Each structure stands twice: as C-alpha cells, then as structure tokens.
C-alpha cells in the first residue's frame, strides 16, 4: 500500500461506518508519550490511550435483558435465525456491560462467553455479510480483555473479509492505534495511511493524520514525520503571519489546538534529531518553505533551549538567518542566538553575536537597503551597542599590564560602539554619559586628541549635566597628555589646544576643585610657549584667588610670574616674584637652590643693565647686593667681582681695594683671583699704598698660570713699589727675584742690578757680585746692548776696580817681603784689569775716573815699596843699599803713575775737564812738584807734553 505524504493523499472513497458504531474517538486524541518515555509492561491500554468502543444505548436493566436472552437460547423451539440473533444480542449486551462496568471477574467471564458466541456465529454463518459487525465486536471484547494482538488480528480479519464494510475506516484506525500501542509503528503507519486515503471526510482523518506522523517519528523517519506535521499545521493554522508559538496556538481552539501544539513539538524534535537548524535549512530547501516557516525555527529553538541545548538553540536561530538573511524577522532570530548563548553562559559567544547584530542590523547596514530601521531593532541595537561597549571597556581595564597593546585595542573597540550610539541615538536619554564613556575609551586606547575633543563635547555641547564639569577637566588633561606626547617640532599647536581648553574650563566652571591646578598648568604652558604676558595673567588668577590656596600652586604661579618677567628682561619684577616663590619653599626643598640662582640672576641682571646704561654706581649697588639677597647663589663671586670692577672703573680706589681684597678672602680658590689681583694691585697703587700694591704684584709674579709677560711686569712692579715704599728687605729680594727670573730685557735687569748694588752696600761680597753681574750682563746683551748698558758696565767695572784698589791698599808689604809682595801685586793687577776695562768702555766720565784710580793705584804701589818694612839685622851700609834698591823698584811705578795722571790731563784738549782730571793734576803736583808745582791753578798743563 502506498504511504500517503503531506503533498497529497490518494483519497479513496470508502463508505463511512454506521454512526451507531462510531466511538467518540475524534474528541479524544492520544497525545502520545515523549520520545524517551517507556511504556513499561504491556497490559491492555488504558481507555485514555485506546478508548473502548461503546455500544448503543441499552435498557435500563441490562442484566435482565441478558437473562432473557439466555432463556431464549434455552428454548428448543427457536429457529436458527432467532437463535443467531439472540446469541449476537447476548454477546453484544455482555460486551456493552463490560464497557460500562469495567473489567471484573464476572465481566471477564461474560466477555469470554461473548467471544464463544461470536465464534459460533461466524462458524455457523461464515458468509453472512453482517459478519463485519461480529468481527468488530469480537475485537472490542478482546481489547477489553487486554488481548491486544488478538484484537489486532480480529480487526484485520474484518478489513480483509469485508473490505466494503462501512466499519472499515473505524477498524483500520482502531487497528492502527493498537499496533501503535504495541510499538509496531511501521504497521500502524500503514493503517493510518489507509485511513488518510479515505479522505478528510472520514471522522478518523484528523486523528489518523496525527498518529500517522507519530508513527513515522517513532520509526526515526524524522523528515517524513515533518511532512505530516507540517500538513497538520497547514490545515489547522488560520491564514496569518506567525512567529511566536504561543501567539500562533492562541488562534487555534479545541482539539485543533492540541494538534497544532503537538505538531510544532514533533517537528522541533524531528529537526533536533536530524541535526538542528542546518537540518531544517536542508529540509526546507528541498521541500519548500511553508507559510509559517519562521514559526518552525522559533519552535525548534525553544525546544532546544528548553532541553538546555544552548548552542544548538543558537545555531537553529542562526540557520534561519543564513537561509533568510533579508527576512523581516532576521534581527529577531539574531536576538534569539544571543539569548541562547547567554542562557548557556557562553559570554564570548554572546559578545560575538551582539557584535554581529550591531554590524548586520545597523541602520546604515545593507540589510535595510536604504529603508529606515524598525523601532524594535533600534531598541535591541541600542542595548547591544551599550553591552558591547561596556564589555570591551571592562576587558581593557582587566588586561594585564604586559598586554597594554591588547588593552588599547579593546578600549578603541569600546569607543567605536560608544560612538555609534551617539550617531544612531542623538536624542538618547543617556547621550551625555555615553559621550563621556566614549572619551574615556579613546583616552585609555591612546587616542589622546580624539579623547580630548570628546570630553570637550561632553562638557559643553549638552545641557548642563552631572558629568559636565568633570568632562571639561578631563578634556584639559587629555589635551595636555596629547601635547606631552608630541615631538618638539610639533608640540606648540598641541600645547595651545591644551591652553585653550584650560581657559575655557576655568571660565565655564570657576568653582571646580581643579580650577587652580588647571590655571597653574596653563600658565606654565604659556611660559613654555614664550607667551609671557598671558602666562603672568593666568598665574595672577591663581595668586589673587581667595585663600586658602595650596602653597605648591602659589609657588608654581610665582615661578611662572618670575620666569616670565625675567624672560622679558623685567628683572626688578622678576626679583620680587622670585622672593615670593622662595618664601614658599622649605630650607631643604630640592628646588630651593634653583630659585636662589634665579633670584641672584635677576638682581645681577639689574646690575648689568645699569652698567650698560652707564649708571655705574647703580650697577655697583645691584652687583654687591646679590650676596645679601641670595648668599648661596653660585653667581655670587661673579657679582662681587663685577661690583668691585665697577668701583675700579669709577676709580673709587679705596672701595675698589676693599671689595677686591674681600673677594680674595671669600673665594680663595676662585678662578677670577688673577684678575682680582691685577685690579687690586692697581687700586692699591692708585690709592698711594705702594707696599700693599707691591705685595699683590709679587703674588701675581709667582702665579704660574699667568703669562710670562704678565709675571715679568708684575715682578718688576713689585720690586719698584717695594722700592718706593722703602721696604729694603722686600725690595732687595724682589729685585733679586726679578733679575734671576728675567735677565731680559737687559736695560730693566741692569736697573735692577744697579739697585741691588746700592742695596747691598753694607755687604761687600754681594755688592761686588752684582757689580760683576752688571758687567757680565752687558757683555752678553748682544743686540740689546746699548750705551746705557755699556755705561752701567763701565761704572760697575770702575766700582769693582776701586774696591779692588782699596783691597790692594790694605795689603802692607811686610817681612819677609817675598811673601807679602805677591798678594799685593796680584791684588793690584786685578784692580788694574777692572779699571782698564772701565776706561775701555769709552765714557769720558768713567774713563777719567778709572784713569785717575789707575794712577793712584800705581802711585800707592810705589809708596808701599818705599814704605815697606826693613830687615832689622842690616847695618847702615846694607840698609842704605837696601833702600836704594827699593827706590829702584818703586821708580817705575812712580813713572807709570805720572804717565797715567798725565793721560788724564791730555784729555783737557779734547774738551774734557772733570774732577778726576783735576785730581790727576793734583797728584802730579805731589809726585812731580818741580814740573807741575809752578803751574797756576786753572792753567793748562797739557802743553809741556805735546
């Protein structure tokens, strides 16, 4: 037999069963147990499962009727027809009583008796056309006795022997029910199918169709079962668009509602067994979509969700979207995907599907094809966008520090969702809060400039709200962070944005707790940009703010004020501001030294300006007060030096000397000490303090870091100033140091040696040493030799000769003469050599003196011979002879003396006449009176020697 499908059953026209034999089965649909439910021990099915076929109404006293029929059968006179009818009626009444009273021992006996009666009737009348009713009643009895297989066979015999009976439909359906109960689903399917083939007019059509589908389901033929139950829904659901099962079932009443409810359930179970949503897609792709196909996907998802098959439920909804991506209900199915994953606790999948919803059903997405999004979708989208934004924001916050890049990406993803909320829902009640969160996300994501702009938008572009002031402050911080991250070459524009944001914040929210820090930072930024006047103006807003104000903010504002004034060369104003700043820091504060330095510089700069303007006294005032204002400043020495230098330029020698000398005491190792000493020496010198000046020059001369020229000049000045001061000990040492260190230039060294000759007058050996040094220096002067050096050498040679002559005169000739004579002669020769050398220089005044000394030396030697000691043992003759001998020895020296003195006299004709020529003449008068004694004083004596 062909199995009918939902595409069209071959509706055979089979006569209907007699109405009196039709049970009220159509009103009692077996809902059949769930798939997993076991039937347990197989007993006769309950009437709720397989209703007993009820007989026609019976008399009020059925038992009396039965008794009467029994008596009738006992009559021997009854004919066969009467007997058969009596047996049939007796059997039927007993079955009917069993129907009414239930299965008791008495009833069971009656049923057994009825079966015997039915068997006897069939045996006696095998070809009777009315036997179809006996087979039917016999099946009823067997069913009441719980003998289901026998009842099945009895019904089969009816349909086989009486195929045209009007009881066939009832018998077929009832046989199918009993087979279903016995789990003989394939046979049951056949029987139900035959009933369906009889057409929808049969009263068993609807229950048969229902159980036909179940039979297929029980066999695991799920797709075929879906065919049947879809046909049921096509039949029972009114024409309409369906989505929610509850709403759809609410439109169906009575038994039809049961059919519809179970049809949805079995279809869902079938698709679940076939593989879920994708199986549904494959089925509908093959069979076509029924008019209510969204309802089937929803029911499938609900069924899976009820059984806690969360991922399968999600995939069922996703399958619908895959097959019908542009369907009007696609957004709702995407929501069902999200709900299923959420119910299962699959948070990552929830996030993924919410993101898909936000992407696919965004008002600008292709799904809408340019049409406006529905309010329902917009409502869902708003929820999902907010959830996604907060999810990724929280995820970024929870990321480990090592995953900073990942965290930034999460924050930027959150920002994208927050921004889309602003774009799609500009009138949202939480729009300002969303804008704030967008800014927060951008900030944490590293998009500092964008964050700053969004903070500003939150603060100023909406009606005043609780986040407004904080957002304004956050915009300032973000602009600053952006500026701080910029390279130096592009920092200025970014910093100006931060400053503008700060001023806007301060002007809009003057009572904000962060007002003063913001103004202070803005002032500092303006200073960095060299916008000094504006920096001072903003700093003044902090300084003028009513107390209390955090001392650090006041300190920083004074710093900006001071530095700005300083940068604009308003040094007096800068000084005042630095003093204020310094008063706000502790003695141990790290920044104190820097402030002191700047304060000192401000005062110093005032001195420089006064100096440049020619106000030297004012410059001195400022330079020298640096140590009072900032005694710890590193510039202090420079300021003191410059102050002293200004006094030096003013030629205020006493004050200059005092300050310069004080500088030496305060800074004994300072690098400016050489310059200080030079100025100090000059100041002492000009202040008529030669000794003090000489001391300083001596110090300069000893300083090896000075240039040789400076050291030489300083040494010379030291010596000459000691000389001027009359400091004999110091001056001699100074001259001697000078000559030893700088023998050149020769002329200055000659002067020094000459002074040393004078200064060592009491020390013959040292004096003689320096005289010889003069002579040697001139001899080695080379190109520096001058008439002056030669004159000094000549004079020194003369002085040496005289000293040696004096030494000679001191050597008396004593006995034995041969011992005393050689030293005297040797001494005389040395003196002669020096005197001759002196005369040889060619200076008249020296030559005449040397010549005179030579003559006197010869004369003295002659006198020493004549006056030498005589031997004591000589007689008169010997003594006379000895004296004559002495005279002979002395005569040449007397002659030599005369010649020497005469040589001086001859210089008169050369135009020379001095004391030594005059003294020479006097000596000649003494030595040779006969020749020279007659010459009048002043007359020439040269002529006799022409």
PDB file of N, CA, C and O in Angstrom, residues 432-499:
ATOM      1  N   UNK A 432      24.822  62.152  27.079  1.00  0.00           N
ATOM      2  CA  UNK A 432      25.997  62.800  27.672  1.00  0.00           C
ATOM      3  C   UNK A 432      26.894  61.772  28.346  1.00  0.00           C
ATOM      4  O   UNK A 432      28.130  61.817  28.217  1.00  0.00           O
ATOM      5  N   UNK A 433      26.280  60.831  29.065  1.00  0.00           N
ATOM      6  CA  UNK A 433      27.068  59.780  29.726  1.00  0.00           C
ATOM      7  C   UNK A 433      27.784  58.921  28.693  1.00  0.00           C
ATOM      8  O   UNK A 433      28.954  58.562  28.875  1.00  0.00           O
ATOM      9  N   UNK A 434      27.091  58.599  27.594  1.00  0.00           N
ATOM     10  CA  UNK A 434      27.712  57.802  26.538  1.00  0.00           C
ATOM     11  C   UNK A 434      28.892  58.562  25.938  1.00  0.00           C
ATOM     12  O   UNK A 434      29.950  57.982  25.676  1.00  0.00           O
ATOM     13  N   UNK A 435      28.698  59.846  25.719  1.00  0.00           N
ATOM     14  CA  UNK A 435      29.793  60.655  25.159  1.00  0.00           C
ATOM     15  C   UNK A 435      30.996  60.664  26.099  1.00  0.00           C
ATOM     16  O   UNK A 435      32.158  60.584  25.672  1.00  0.00           O
ATOM     17  N   UNK A 436      30.707  60.730  27.389  1.00  0.00           N
ATOM     18  CA  UNK A 436      31.796  60.691  28.374  1.00  0.00           C
ATOM     19  C   UNK A 436      32.537  59.364  28.305  1.00  0.00           C
ATOM     20  O   UNK A 436      33.777  59.324  28.333  1.00  0.00           O
ATOM     21  N   UNK A 437      31.790  58.272  28.205  1.00  0.00           N
ATOM     22  CA  UNK A 437      32.422  56.954  28.131  1.00  0.00           C
ATOM     23  C   UNK A 437      33.202  56.793  26.836  1.00  0.00           C
ATOM     24  O   UNK A 437      34.244  56.122  26.808  1.00  0.00           O
ATOM     25  N   UNK A 438      32.714  57.389  25.764  1.00  0.00           N
ATOM     26  CA  UNK A 438      33.482  57.385  24.509  1.00  0.00           C
ATOM     27  C   UNK A 438      34.829  58.060  24.726  1.00  0.00           C
ATOM     28  O   UNK A 438      35.875  57.538  24.311  1.00  0.00           O
ATOM     29  N   UNK A 439      34.801  59.191  25.377  1.00  0.00           N
ATOM     30  CA  UNK A 439      36.055  59.907  25.644  1.00  0.00           C
ATOM     31  C   UNK A 439      36.987  59.078  26.519  1.00  0.00           C
ATOM     32  O   UNK A 439      38.198  58.997  26.258  1.00  0.00           O
ATOM     33  N   UNK A 440      36.425  58.449  27.548  1.00  0.00           N
ATOM     34  CA  UNK A 440      37.235  57.601  28.422  1.00  0.00           C
ATOM     35  C   UNK A 440      37.886  56.464  27.635  1.00  0.00           C
ATOM     36  O   UNK A 440      39.058  56.139  27.822  1.00  0.00           O
ATOM     37  N   UNK A 441      37.108  55.858  26.741  1.00  0.00           N
ATOM     38  CA  UNK A 441      37.629  54.744  25.945  1.00  0.00           C
ATOM     39  C   UNK A 441      38.752  55.209  25.034  1.00  0.00           C
ATOM     40  O   UNK A 441      39.785  54.541  24.900  1.00  0.00           O
ATOM     41  N   UNK A 442      38.555  56.330  24.381  1.00  0.00           N
ATOM     42  CA  UNK A 442      39.598  56.868  23.496  1.00  0.00           C
ATOM     43  C   UNK A 442      40.857  57.192  24.286  1.00  0.00           C
ATOM     44  O   UNK A 442      41.978  56.936  23.827  1.00  0.00           O
ATOM     45  N   UNK A 443      40.673  57.735  25.454  1.00  0.00           N
ATOM     46  CA  UNK A 443      41.829  58.078  26.282  1.00  0.00           C
ATOM     47  C   UNK A 443      42.630  56.828  26.634  1.00  0.00           C
ATOM     48  O   UNK A 443      43.848  56.778  26.457  1.00  0.00           O
ATOM     49  N   UNK A 444      41.927  55.816  27.135  1.00  0.00           N
ATOM     50  CA  UNK A 444      42.608  54.579  27.508  1.00  0.00           C
ATOM     51  C   UNK A 444      43.151  53.840  26.302  1.00  0.00           C
ATOM     52  O   UNK A 444      44.093  53.052  26.425  1.00  0.00           O
ATOM     53  N   UNK A 445      42.568  54.094  25.144  1.00  0.00           N
ATOM     54  CA  UNK A 445      43.054  53.469  23.918  1.00  0.00           C
ATOM     55  C   UNK A 445      44.208  54.209  23.287  1.00  0.00           C
ATOM     56  O   UNK A 445      44.685  53.812  22.221  1.00  0.00           O
ATOM     57  N   UNK A 446      44.668  55.289  23.902  1.00  0.00           N
ATOM     58  CA  UNK A 446      45.821  56.013  23.384  1.00  0.00           C
ATOM     59  C   UNK A 446      45.486  57.091  22.376  1.00  0.00           C
ATOM     60  O   UNK A 446      46.385  57.785  21.894  1.00  0.00           O
ATOM     61  N   UNK A 447      44.210  57.284  22.053  1.00  0.00           N
ATOM     62  CA  UNK A 447      43.812  58.334  21.107  1.00  0.00           C
ATOM     63  C   UNK A 447      43.551  59.612  21.909  1.00  0.00           C
ATOM     64  O   UNK A 447      42.421  60.026  22.139  1.00  0.00           O
ATOM     65  N   UNK A 448      44.634  60.256  22.302  1.00  0.00           N
ATOM     66  CA  UNK A 448      44.542  61.340  23.275  1.00  0.00           C
ATOM     67  C   UNK A 448      43.807  62.552  22.723  1.00  0.00           C
ATOM     68  O   UNK A 448      42.973  63.159  23.403  1.00  0.00           O
ATOM     69  N   UNK A 449      44.126  62.945  21.498  1.00  0.00           N
ATOM     70  CA  UNK A 449      43.492  64.131  20.928  1.00  0.00           C
ATOM     71  C   UNK A 449      42.000  63.903  20.727  1.00  0.00           C
ATOM     72  O   UNK A 449      41.179  64.769  21.052  1.00  0.00           O
ATOM     73  N   UNK A 450      41.642  62.741  20.179  1.00  0.00           N
ATOM     74  CA  UNK A 450      40.223  62.446  19.994  1.00  0.00           C
ATOM     75  C   UNK A 450      39.501  62.389  21.331  1.00  0.00           C
ATOM     76  O   UNK A 450      38.357  62.831  21.459  1.00  0.00           O
ATOM     77  N   UNK A 451      40.156  61.828  22.323  1.00  0.00           N
ATOM     78  CA  UNK A 451      39.563  61.782  23.667  1.00  0.00           C
ATOM     79  C   UNK A 451      39.317  63.192  24.185  1.00  0.00           C
ATOM     80  O   UNK A 451      38.248  63.489  24.741  1.00  0.00           O
ATOM     81  N   UNK A 452      40.294  64.065  24.004  1.00  0.00           N
ATOM     82  CA  UNK A 452      40.155  65.445  24.474  1.00  0.00           C
ATOM     83  C   UNK A 452      38.953  66.122  23.817  1.00  0.00           C
ATOM     84  O   UNK A 452      38.164  66.813  24.479  1.00  0.00           O
ATOM     85  N   UNK A 453      38.799  65.910  22.518  1.00  0.00           N
ATOM     86  CA  UNK A 453      37.679  66.531  21.806  1.00  0.00           C
ATOM     87  C   UNK A 453      36.338  65.997  22.313  1.00  0.00           C
ATOM     88  O   UNK A 453      35.364  66.757  22.460  1.00  0.00           O
ATOM     89  N   UNK A 454      36.277  64.698  22.566  1.00  0.00           N
ATOM     90  CA  UNK A 454      35.021  64.115  23.035  1.00  0.00           C
ATOM     91  C   UNK A 454      34.710  64.531  24.465  1.00  0.00           C
ATOM     92  O   UNK A 454      33.543  64.725  24.823  1.00  0.00           O
ATOM     93  N   UNK A 455      35.733  64.670  25.296  1.00  0.00           N
ATOM     94  CA  UNK A 455      35.499  65.205  26.645  1.00  0.00           C
ATOM     95  C   UNK A 455      34.911  66.623  26.545  1.00  0.00           C
ATOM     96  O   UNK A 455      33.965  66.976  27.267  1.00  0.00           O
ATOM     97  N   UNK A 456      35.500  67.411  25.666  1.00  0.00           N
ATOM     98  CA  UNK A 456      35.015  68.785  25.497  1.00  0.00           C
ATOM     99  C   UNK A 456      33.574  68.789  25.001  1.00  0.00           C
ATOM    100  O   UNK A 456      32.738  69.586  25.453  1.00  0.00           O
ATOM    101  N   UNK A 457      33.275  67.912  24.061  1.00  0.00           N
ATOM    102  CA  UNK A 457      31.908  67.810  23.555  1.00  0.00           C
ATOM    103  C   UNK A 457      30.956  67.433  24.683  1.00  0.00           C
ATOM    104  O   UNK A 457      29.855  67.982  24.800  1.00  0.00           O
ATOM    105  N   UNK A 458      31.370  66.499  25.519  1.00  0.00           N
ATOM    106  CA  UNK A 458      30.542  66.097  26.657  1.00  0.00           C
ATOM    107  C   UNK A 458      30.306  67.265  27.601  1.00  0.00           C
ATOM    108  O   UNK A 458      29.210  67.425  28.155  1.00  0.00           O
ATOM    109  N   UNK A 459      31.331  68.061  27.768  1.00  0.00           N
ATOM    110  CA  UNK A 459      31.246  69.146  28.752  1.00  0.00           C
ATOM    111  C   UNK A 459      30.428  70.331  28.259  1.00  0.00           C
ATOM    112  O   UNK A 459      29.704  70.958  29.037  1.00  0.00           O
ATOM    113  N   UNK A 460      30.527  70.626  26.980  1.00  0.00           N
ATOM    114  CA  UNK A 460      29.987  71.905  26.500  1.00  0.00           C
ATOM    115  C   UNK A 460      28.849  71.794  25.483  1.00  0.00           C
ATOM    116  O   UNK A 460      28.159  72.788  25.254  1.00  0.00           O
ATOM    117  N   UNK A 461      28.657  70.638  24.857  1.00  0.00           N
ATOM    118  CA  UNK A 461      27.674  70.549  23.774  1.00  0.00           C
ATOM    119  C   UNK A 461      26.315  70.032  24.224  1.00  0.00           C
ATOM    120  O   UNK A 461      25.422  69.866  23.392  1.00  0.00           O
ATOM    121  N   UNK A 462      26.150  69.735  25.500  1.00  0.00           N
ATOM    122  CA  UNK A 462      24.873  69.247  26.003  1.00  0.00           C
ATOM    123  C   UNK A 462      24.395  70.179  27.112  1.00  0.00           C
ATOM    124  O   UNK A 462      25.199  70.927  27.700  1.00  0.00           O
ATOM    125  N   UNK A 463      23.114  70.131  27.391  1.00  0.00           N
ATOM    126  CA  UNK A 463      22.649  70.871  28.575  1.00  0.00           C
ATOM    127  C   UNK A 463      23.444  70.415  29.807  1.00  0.00           C
ATOM    128  O   UNK A 463      23.892  69.276  29.878  1.00  0.00           O
ATOM    129  N   UNK A 464      23.607  71.317  30.731  1.00  0.00           N
ATOM    130  CA  UNK A 464      24.433  71.048  31.906  1.00  0.00           C
ATOM    131  C   UNK A 464      23.982  69.757  32.581  1.00  0.00           C
ATOM    132  O   UNK A 464      22.792  69.555  32.828  1.00  0.00           O
ATOM    133  N   UNK A 465      24.942  68.875  32.859  1.00  0.00           N
ATOM    134  CA  UNK A 465      24.642  67.584  33.465  1.00  0.00           C
ATOM    135  C   UNK A 465      25.701  67.265  34.499  1.00  0.00           C
ATOM    136  O   UNK A 465      26.699  67.991  34.642  1.00  0.00           O
ATOM    137  N   UNK A 466      25.526  66.168  35.239  1.00  0.00           N
ATOM    138  CA  UNK A 466      26.404  65.877  36.374  1.00  0.00           C
ATOM    139  C   UNK A 466      27.844  65.606  35.942  1.00  0.00           C
ATOM    140  O   UNK A 466      28.779  65.802  36.714  1.00  0.00           O
ATOM    141  N   UNK A 467      28.025  65.142  34.713  1.00  0.00           N
ATOM    142  CA  UNK A 467      29.374  64.817  34.245  1.00  0.00           C
ATOM    143  C   UNK A 467      30.063  66.002  33.569  1.00  0.00           C
ATOM    144  O   UNK A 467      31.234  65.907  33.209  1.00  0.00           O
ATOM    145  N   UNK A 468      29.342  67.068  33.365  1.00  0.00           N
ATOM    146  CA  UNK A 468      29.854  68.153  32.524  1.00  0.00           C
ATOM    147  C   UNK A 468      31.173  68.722  33.036  1.00  0.00           C
ATOM    148  O   UNK A 468      32.158  68.831  32.292  1.00  0.00           O
ATOM    149  N   UNK A 469      31.209  69.092  34.306  1.00  0.00           N
ATOM    150  CA  UNK A 469      32.426  69.715  34.837  1.00  0.00           C
ATOM    151  C   UNK A 469      33.600  68.749  34.820  1.00  0.00           C
ATOM    152  O   UNK A 469      34.725  69.119  34.448  1.00  0.00           O
ATOM    153  N   UNK A 470      33.349  67.510  35.218  1.00  0.00           N
ATOM    154  CA  UNK A 470      34.423  66.519  35.204  1.00  0.00           C
ATOM    155  C   UNK A 470      34.906  66.257  33.784  1.00  0.00           C
ATOM    156  O   UNK A 470      36.103  66.054  33.544  1.00  0.00           O
ATOM    157  N   UNK A 471      33.986  66.259  32.835  1.00  0.00           N
ATOM    158  CA  UNK A 471      34.383  66.056  31.444  1.00  0.00           C
ATOM    159  C   UNK A 471      35.239  67.225  30.957  1.00  0.00           C
ATOM    160  O   UNK A 471      36.208  67.028  30.213  1.00  0.00           O
ATOM    161  N   UNK A 472      34.869  68.425  31.362  1.00  0.00           N
ATOM    162  CA  UNK A 472      35.665  69.592  30.966  1.00  0.00           C
ATOM    163  C   UNK A 472      37.082  69.480  31.511  1.00  0.00           C
ATOM    164  O   UNK A 472      38.064  69.760  30.803  1.00  0.00           O
ATOM    165  N   UNK A 473      37.173  69.069  32.769  1.00  0.00           N
ATOM    166  CA  UNK A 473      38.509  68.901  33.345  1.00  0.00           C
ATOM    167  C   UNK A 473      39.276  67.780  32.651  1.00  0.00           C
ATOM    168  O   UNK A 473      40.458  67.897  32.366  1.00  0.00           O
ATOM    169  N   UNK A 474      38.564  66.684  32.352  1.00  0.00           N
ATOM    170  CA  UNK A 474      39.210  65.567  31.659  1.00  0.00           C
ATOM    171  C   UNK A 474      39.697  65.984  30.283  1.00  0.00           C
ATOM    172  O   UNK A 474      40.753  65.517  29.814  1.00  0.00           O
ATOM    173  N   UNK A 475      38.957  66.863  29.618  1.00  0.00           N
ATOM    174  CA  UNK A 475      39.409  67.330  28.300  1.00  0.00           C
ATOM    175  C   UNK A 475      40.728  68.079  28.426  1.00  0.00           C
ATOM    176  O   UNK A 475      41.622  67.939  27.587  1.00  0.00           O
ATOM    177  N   UNK A 476      40.854  68.857  29.489  1.00  0.00           N
ATOM    178  CA  UNK A 476      42.120  69.581  29.720  1.00  0.00           C
ATOM    179  C   UNK A 476      43.264  68.590  29.894  1.00  0.00           C
ATOM    180  O   UNK A 476      44.329  68.730  29.280  1.00  0.00           O
ATOM    181  N   UNK A 477      43.030  67.577  30.725  1.00  0.00           N
ATOM    182  CA  UNK A 477      44.078  66.585  30.971  1.00  0.00           C
ATOM    183  C   UNK A 477      44.435  65.835  29.696  1.00  0.00           C
ATOM    184  O   UNK A 477      45.611  65.546  29.430  1.00  0.00           O
ATOM    185  N   UNK A 478      43.446  65.510  28.902  1.00  0.00           N
ATOM    186  CA  UNK A 478      43.710  64.771  27.661  1.00  0.00           C
ATOM    187  C   UNK A 478      44.479  65.630  26.662  1.00  0.00           C
ATOM    188  O   UNK A 478      45.396  65.151  25.981  1.00  0.00           O
ATOM    189  N   UNK A 479      44.094  66.891  26.552  1.00  0.00           N
ATOM    190  CA  UNK A 479      44.841  67.783  25.656  1.00  0.00           C
ATOM    191  C   UNK A 479      46.299  67.899  26.105  1.00  0.00           C
ATOM    192  O   UNK A 479      47.219  67.916  25.298  1.00  0.00           O
ATOM    193  N   UNK A 480      46.489  67.973  27.404  1.00  0.00           N
ATOM    194  CA  UNK A 480      47.862  68.045  27.930  1.00  0.00           C
ATOM    195  C   UNK A 480      48.624  66.763  27.621  1.00  0.00           C
ATOM    196  O   UNK A 480      49.792  66.803  27.221  1.00  0.00           O
ATOM    197  N   UNK A 481      47.968  65.619  27.828  1.00  0.00           N
ATOM    198  CA  UNK A 481      48.635  64.346  27.550  1.00  0.00           C
ATOM    199  C   UNK A 481      49.007  64.259  26.077  1.00  0.00           C
ATOM    200  O   UNK A 481      50.089  63.774  25.722  1.00  0.00           O
ATOM    201  N   UNK A 482      48.106  64.727  25.225  1.00  0.00           N
ATOM    202  CA  UNK A 482      48.405  64.721  23.785  1.00  0.00           C
ATOM    203  C   UNK A 482      49.601  65.616  23.492  1.00  0.00           C
ATOM    204  O   UNK A 482      50.509  65.238  22.722  1.00  0.00           O
ATOM    205  N   UNK A 483      49.621  66.785  24.086  1.00  0.00           N
ATOM    206  CA  UNK A 483      50.735  67.712  23.853  1.00  0.00           C
ATOM    207  C   UNK A 483      52.056  67.128  24.347  1.00  0.00           C
ATOM    208  O   UNK A 483      53.091  67.239  23.682  1.00  0.00           O
ATOM    209  N   UNK A 484      51.997  66.485  25.493  1.00  0.00           N
ATOM    210  CA  UNK A 484      53.228  65.911  26.059  1.00  0.00           C
ATOM    211  C   UNK A 484      53.773  64.778  25.203  1.00  0.00           C
ATOM    212  O   UNK A 484      54.971  64.481  25.265  1.00  0.00           O
ATOM    213  N   UNK A 485      52.913  64.159  24.415  1.00  0.00           N
ATOM    214  CA  UNK A 485      53.351  63.030  23.588  1.00  0.00           C
ATOM    215  C   UNK A 485      53.897  63.473  22.232  1.00  0.00           C
ATOM    216  O   UNK A 485      54.389  62.638  21.476  1.00  0.00           O
ATOM    217  N   UNK A 486      53.823  64.767  21.942  1.00  0.00           N
ATOM    218  CA  UNK A 486      54.237  65.229  20.620  1.00  0.00           C
ATOM    219  C   UNK A 486      55.741  65.519  20.571  1.00  0.00           C
ATOM    220  O   UNK A 486      56.329  65.970  21.552  1.00  0.00           O
ATOM    221  N   UNK A 487      56.363  65.296  19.415  1.00  0.00           N
ATOM    222  CA  UNK A 487      57.763  65.699  19.246  1.00  0.00           C
ATOM    223  C   UNK A 487      57.883  67.214  19.381  1.00  0.00           C
ATOM    224  O   UNK A 487      56.914  67.958  19.161  1.00  0.00           O
ATOM    225  N   UNK A 488      59.069  67.659  19.708  1.00  0.00           N
ATOM    226  CA  UNK A 488      59.288  69.079  19.986  1.00  0.00           C
ATOM    227  C   UNK A 488      58.868  69.963  18.812  1.00  0.00           C
ATOM    228  O   UNK A 488      58.299  71.043  19.003  1.00  0.00           O
ATOM    229  N   UNK A 489      59.100  69.489  17.589  1.00  0.00           N
ATOM    230  CA  UNK A 489      58.842  70.347  16.431  1.00  0.00           C
ATOM    231  C   UNK A 489      57.350  70.588  16.185  1.00  0.00           C
ATOM    232  O   UNK A 489      56.985  71.546  15.477  1.00  0.00           O
ATOM    233  N   UNK A 490      56.485  69.748  16.707  1.00  0.00           N
ATOM    234  CA  UNK A 490      55.046  69.943  16.500  1.00  0.00           C
ATOM    235  C   UNK A 490      54.308  70.086  17.828  1.00  0.00           C
ATOM    236  O   UNK A 490      53.080  69.950  17.882  1.00  0.00           O
ATOM    237  N   UNK A 491      55.008  70.343  18.859  1.00  0.00           N
ATOM    238  CA  UNK A 491      54.399  70.412  20.189  1.00  0.00           C
ATOM    239  C   UNK A 491      53.574  71.688  20.372  1.00  0.00           C
ATOM    240  O   UNK A 491      52.533  71.661  21.032  1.00  0.00           O
ATOM    241  N   UNK A 492      53.992  72.786  19.797  1.00  0.00           N
ATOM    242  CA  UNK A 492      53.350  74.064  20.080  1.00  0.00           C
ATOM    243  C   UNK A 492      51.853  74.071  19.772  1.00  0.00           C
ATOM    244  O   UNK A 492      51.049  74.473  20.620  1.00  0.00           O
ATOM    245  N   UNK A 493      51.408  73.651  18.565  1.00  0.00           N
ATOM    246  CA  UNK A 493      49.963  73.676  18.309  1.00  0.00           C
ATOM    247  C   UNK A 493      49.177  72.825  19.313  1.00  0.00           C
ATOM    248  O   UNK A 493      48.099  73.227  19.758  1.00  0.00           O
ATOM    249  N   UNK A 494      49.722  71.666  19.650  1.00  0.00           N
ATOM    250  CA  UNK A 494      49.037  70.800  20.614  1.00  0.00           C
ATOM    251  C   UNK A 494      48.951  71.467  21.983  1.00  0.00           C
ATOM    252  O   UNK A 494      47.937  71.384  22.682  1.00  0.00           O
ATOM    253  N   UNK A 495      50.017  72.152  22.352  1.00  0.00           N
ATOM    254  CA  UNK A 495      50.032  72.806  23.658  1.00  0.00           C
ATOM    255  C   UNK A 495      49.047  73.974  23.683  1.00  0.00           C
ATOM    256  O   UNK A 495      48.399  74.228  24.704  1.00  0.00           O
ATOM    257  N   UNK A 496      48.913  74.648  22.574  1.00  0.00           N
ATOM    258  CA  UNK A 496      47.957  75.763  22.528  1.00  0.00           C
ATOM    259  C   UNK A 496      46.519  75.248  22.654  1.00  0.00           C
ATOM    260  O   UNK A 496      45.661  75.914  23.245  1.00  0.00           O
ATOM    261  N   UNK A 497      46.255  74.084  22.086  1.00  0.00           N
ATOM    262  CA  UNK A 497      44.932  73.483  22.274  1.00  0.00           C
ATOM    263  C   UNK A 497      44.672  73.202  23.752  1.00  0.00           C
ATOM    264  O   UNK A 497      43.570  73.435  24.258  1.00  0.00           O
ATOM    265  N   UNK A 498      45.684  72.688  24.426  1.00  0.00           N
ATOM    266  CA  UNK A 498      45.544  72.393  25.858  1.00  0.00           C
ATOM    267  C   UNK A 498      45.302  73.678  26.655  1.00  0.00           C
ATOM    268  O   UNK A 498      44.484  73.704  27.579  1.00  0.00           O
ATOM    269  N   UNK A 499      46.000  74.725  26.293  1.00  0.00           N
ATOM    270  CA  UNK A 499      45.835  76.005  26.997  1.00  0.00           C
ATOM    271  C   UNK A 499      44.433  76.555  26.776  1.00  0.00           C
ATOM    272  O   UNK A 499      43.770  77.016  27.711  1.00  0.00           O
TER     273      UNK A 499
END
